[in-house]
Each structure stands twice: as C-alpha cells, then as structure tokens.
Amino acid sequence: MTMEKNVERGLFDEVMVPCYNPMEMIPVKGEGARVWDQDGNEYIDFAGGIAVSCLGHCHPAMVKALNEQGSKLWHLSNVMTNEPALRLAKKLTEISFAEKVFFANSGAEANEAALKLARRYAADEFGPEKSEIIAFKQGFHGRTFFTVTVGGQEAYSDGFGPKPGDITHLPYNDVAALQAHISDRTCAVMMEPLQGEGGIVSPTPEFVQAVRELCDKHNALLIFDEVQTGNGRTGDFYAYQGLGITPDILSTAKSLGGGFPIGAMLTTTELAKHMKVGVHGSTYGGNPLACAVAEAVVEITSDPKTLAGVKEREVLMREGLQKINDKYGIFSEIRGKGLLLGGALNEAWQGRARDVLVAAGKQGLMMLVAGASVVRFTPSLVITPEEIEQGLARLDKAIASLV
Ligand SMILES: *Cc1c(COP(=O)(O)O)cnc(C)c1O
C-alpha cells in the first residue's frame, strides 16, 4: 500500500507556526489500532493522538454517525438548537452526576467555561472577594491564557504579559498543604483525577477525600478536569466514579469526540443557573456533526462491557510492561489506571522518554511521553489483545535498540 506523496514534512517548516516539532513520517490512514504512513509503513497505535482516539481510527459507528449527520445538517447558530446536541446532553446527564451541559470545542474551552462558572457563582452568592482558584503543580488544563495559568507549569504561562490573577498552586497529593491554605476566600479547587501531562500521577484516596471535605467546609467548588481521564479511559466512564466523591463541575473533551473536536462542561442545575443568557457562549459549541459523532462514541464507551474491557486490557498492558522491565530494568514504576498508563524511567534512564518514543516509532509503534522521564500509553479502549501483544513486542525491540 504505497500512496502518492504530494506533501512532505519540509512543508511544515515553510508554512506552519513552529510551536510543534512533529515527527518526520506523515500518517495518512488509520483503521482500528493501526496507522499507515505515506510510505505504507504500518504502526500499532498506543497513543491515539493524545488519548483522543478512544475507539481507534475510523470506527464504523463513528463513520456512520458522521456520514448520516453530514448529509443532513452541519451547523446552526446558538439561536437554534439541534437534535444531536440535545441527545448527547441527555445521555451525559444520564451517565454522570450532571444535570446540565455546556458544549465547547476543546478541553481548554470546557475548562474556561468551568472556571468562569465558578467565579461567577462565587461572585453572585458570596461577593467579589471570593475569587481564589486553587490548582496543583504539574497540573495541565489547556492553553487558553486562563487555563494555562491555572495549570501547574509556569513555563507555559510565562511571557504573555499580565496573567489572570488570584490563582494558587499547591503540591498534588499534599493534604496538609491544602488544609493550611484553603479558606473562605477560595472560590474553587481545580484538579485532574489522575494527572496526565504531569507524569501519570494518581491521587491518593486520602487526598481525594480531603479535597472534597475541605471544599465543602469553605463553600468552594470542586472542578474535576476529566479531559484526559473521561470517557472510559480509566475503566470508569468518568474517573470520579471510581474515586468515591463527586465534583461540582466536570470538564470533558479528548475521547468525548474520539477524534472529532468537541468539549463539554458538566454541572448541576443549581450552579448552571448562574450562566444566564449572554453570560457565556461559543459559535461552534454544540455543533451537530461533533455531537452526532460524540453520541456514537459515548454510546460505546459508556457500555459496561467496554468499561470492563478497559480493565482487562490494563492487565495485559501492565503484564507486558512488567515483562519488558524484568528484561531491561528501565522503569522505577508502572503507574496510572485503565488505559492511561505510564512507565516512570529509573535513575539510569532519566530524561530519555523521547528517545524511547523515537525508537518505538522506528519499530512501528506510536506512543507518548508525559514529561522528560515518563513514557505514556493511551491506546484505543477497544484495541485487540493481539494488537497489544504486537505493540509490546515492538516496544521491547525499541528498548533493546537503546541498551
Ligand atoms: C489535553 C488536556 C487539556 C486541553 O485540551 P485541549 O483540547 O487541547 O484544549 C486540558 N486538560 C487536560 C487534563 C488535558 O489532558
């Protein structure tokens, strides 16, 4: 399967804003957990974009939803509503704590809506001095100026002029630090229920409990950023459902569209009423094509069989990674939950996550990193056991080429 090359990697440097540094090879086709590049080389996909393609590439149910909606109606302004948006919102409220949904186009936008709602609610109910947002070091919430400032890596928000204010960063999983800092001035606490970009760091049960209790004590809202963890990724439909607490606001994107851009903010009726007509909005939010695809995705990812399958695949991935580690002694820890897994590189391999990723690419495996010293795996939730085995065999070869 060789395809004609009319676009080459060099064109990126000519015409694209250089805020990315993409790989040399150019993928042109995907099917399930496999991808092919322009030269017909085949890859097993353990990345799925960045935890986006939760049903693999070109899943028949998604293709069908897109084609059907694509020949009916593509777009309406928010002066109208549309069937797919309302069906999807209904479905999301049925499978989560949420009673109300706001549609956006990305994770950052869903988080932007979440933060604006929290600020507006606190201002309406308690007055303007209740504006502090507490978030966590190494957290990631997107690239708009508000969300990137709430994120826990200053390097990403520095250099753009005055930052949105009253945002505090505390260490993740540090109950004492939160207890010492939170006050009645705190408007909201925003966290990922498993830090993704920050290195695949799970919260401790004590931390999760304490965050909820301290928020309640100080009338602060708890915002869960489930952009990466949501839609079945951790083996629960939303990660909060496996943690024994419920947030007040939840953001979801990435796997929600499975490859079609969409994000959503979920909340309660009580909170949602503070976003009156005109308070917030989005031109494309709730787009019929996006919602039709997401509806097909959610139908499958919320199925208990799919969720049970994620847990089975987690076992296969962990066993395989452990075997590789027994052979090469590369990881200090294999961590994460469901199919959001990380291998933390040990002392001797510090800073070499990207080397592993590049070597994997040469062996026909697409994977991710989470920082300089953690390799990350976020395959399709319906990847076959055989594909997991093949992918792990390629990872084994890639690591062998580095030792
Ligand atoms: C990817 C990610 C975002 C940003 O999503 P975009 O769609 O890129 O805006 C926000 N939060 C978390 C936890 C993410 O992983």
PDB file of C-alpha atoms and ligand atoms in Angstrom, residues 20 50-52 105-111 139-144 147 190-198 224-229 251-254 261-263 340 376, ligand 1:
ATOM      1  CA  TYR A  20       5.251  22.000  17.332  1.00  0.00           C
ATOM      2  CA  ILE A  50      -3.104  12.201  22.784  1.00  0.00           C
ATOM      3  CA  ALA A  51      -5.637   9.919  24.466  1.00  0.00           C
ATOM      4  CA  VAL A  52      -8.229  11.018  21.913  1.00  0.00           C
ATOM      5  CA  ASN A 105     -14.870  22.633  21.103  1.00  0.00           C
ATOM      6  CA  SER A 106     -11.877  21.593  23.168  1.00  0.00           C
ATOM      7  CA  GLY A 107     -10.648  20.742  26.624  1.00  0.00           C
ATOM      8  CA  ALA A 108      -9.292  24.204  27.253  1.00  0.00           C
ATOM      9  CA  GLU A 109     -12.629  25.750  26.338  1.00  0.00           C
ATOM     10  CA  ALA A 110     -14.533  23.338  28.580  1.00  0.00           C
ATOM     11  CA  ASN A 111     -12.174  24.313  31.416  1.00  0.00           C
ATOM     12  CA  GLY A 139      -1.432  20.002  36.533  1.00  0.00           C
ATOM     13  CA  PHE A 140      -2.488  20.678  32.952  1.00  0.00           C
ATOM     14  CA  HIS A 141      -5.731  22.346  31.932  1.00  0.00           C
ATOM     15  CA  GLY A 142      -5.214  23.655  28.403  1.00  0.00           C
ATOM     16  CA  ARG A 143      -3.629  26.569  26.563  1.00  0.00           C
ATOM     17  CA  THR A 144      -6.031  29.494  26.763  1.00  0.00           C
ATOM     18  CA  THR A 147      -6.486  27.684  31.767  1.00  0.00           C
ATOM     19  CA  MET A 190      -9.438  22.517  40.120  1.00  0.00           C
ATOM     20  CA  MET A 191      -7.720  19.172  39.678  1.00  0.00           C
ATOM     21  CA  GLU A 192      -7.224  16.241  37.372  1.00  0.00           C
ATOM     22  CA  PRO A 193      -8.387  12.994  38.993  1.00  0.00           C
ATOM     23  CA  LEU A 194      -5.160  11.500  37.608  1.00  0.00           C
ATOM     24  CA  GLN A 195      -2.514  13.890  36.353  1.00  0.00           C
ATOM     25  CA  GLY A 196      -1.865  13.087  32.693  1.00  0.00           C
ATOM     26  CA  GLU A 197       0.581  15.559  31.144  1.00  0.00           C
ATOM     27  CA  GLY A 198       2.189  15.968  34.564  1.00  0.00           C
ATOM     28  CA  PHE A 224     -12.613  17.889  38.017  1.00  0.00           C
ATOM     29  CA  ASP A 225     -10.729  18.227  34.768  1.00  0.00           C
ATOM     30  CA  GLU A 226     -11.575  14.902  33.130  1.00  0.00           C
ATOM     31  CA  VAL A 227     -10.430  15.951  29.667  1.00  0.00           C
ATOM     32  CA  GLN A 228      -7.901  13.107  29.604  1.00  0.00           C
ATOM     33  CA  THR A 229      -9.428  10.688  32.141  1.00  0.00           C
ATOM     34  CA  SER A 251     -14.881  19.106  32.049  1.00  0.00           C
ATOM     35  CA  THR A 252     -14.576  16.523  29.293  1.00  0.00           C
ATOM     36  CA  ALA A 253     -13.110  16.590  25.769  1.00  0.00           C
ATOM     37  CA  LYS A 254     -10.395  14.464  24.067  1.00  0.00           C
ATOM     38  CA  PRO A 261     -13.247  18.203  18.152  1.00  0.00           C
ATOM     39  CA  ILE A 262     -15.716  18.670  20.986  1.00  0.00           C
ATOM     40  CA  GLY A 263     -15.579  19.536  24.667  1.00  0.00           C
ATOM     41  CA  LEU A 340      -3.899   5.786  30.906  1.00  0.00           C
ATOM     42  CA  ARG A 376       2.880   7.127  28.371  1.00  0.00           C
TER      43      ARG A 376
HETATM   44  C1  LIG B   1      -5.416  17.790  26.817  1.00  0.00           C
HETATM   45  C2  LIG B   1      -5.891  18.348  28.101  1.00  0.00           C
HETATM   46  C3  LIG B   1      -6.487  19.625  28.163  1.00  0.00           C
HETATM   47  C4  LIG B   1      -6.570  20.544  26.967  1.00  0.00           C
HETATM   48  O1  LIG B   1      -7.427  20.070  25.983  1.00  0.00           O
HETATM   49  P1  LIG B   1      -7.419  20.786  24.544  1.00  0.00           P
HETATM   50  O2  LIG B   1      -8.496  20.056  23.796  1.00  0.00           O
HETATM   51  O3  LIG B   1      -6.058  20.615  23.974  1.00  0.00           O
HETATM   52  O4  LIG B   1      -7.735  22.208  24.756  1.00  0.00           O
HETATM   53  C5  LIG B   1      -6.980  20.058  29.370  1.00  0.00           C
HETATM   54  N1  LIG B   1      -6.893  19.281  30.466  1.00  0.00           N
HETATM   55  C6  LIG B   1      -6.332  18.064  30.452  1.00  0.00           C
HETATM   56  C7  LIG B   1      -6.292  17.244  31.697  1.00  0.00           C
HETATM   57  C8  LIG B   1      -5.805  17.559  29.267  1.00  0.00           C
HETATM   58  O5  LIG B   1      -5.208  16.364  29.258  1.00  0.00           O
END
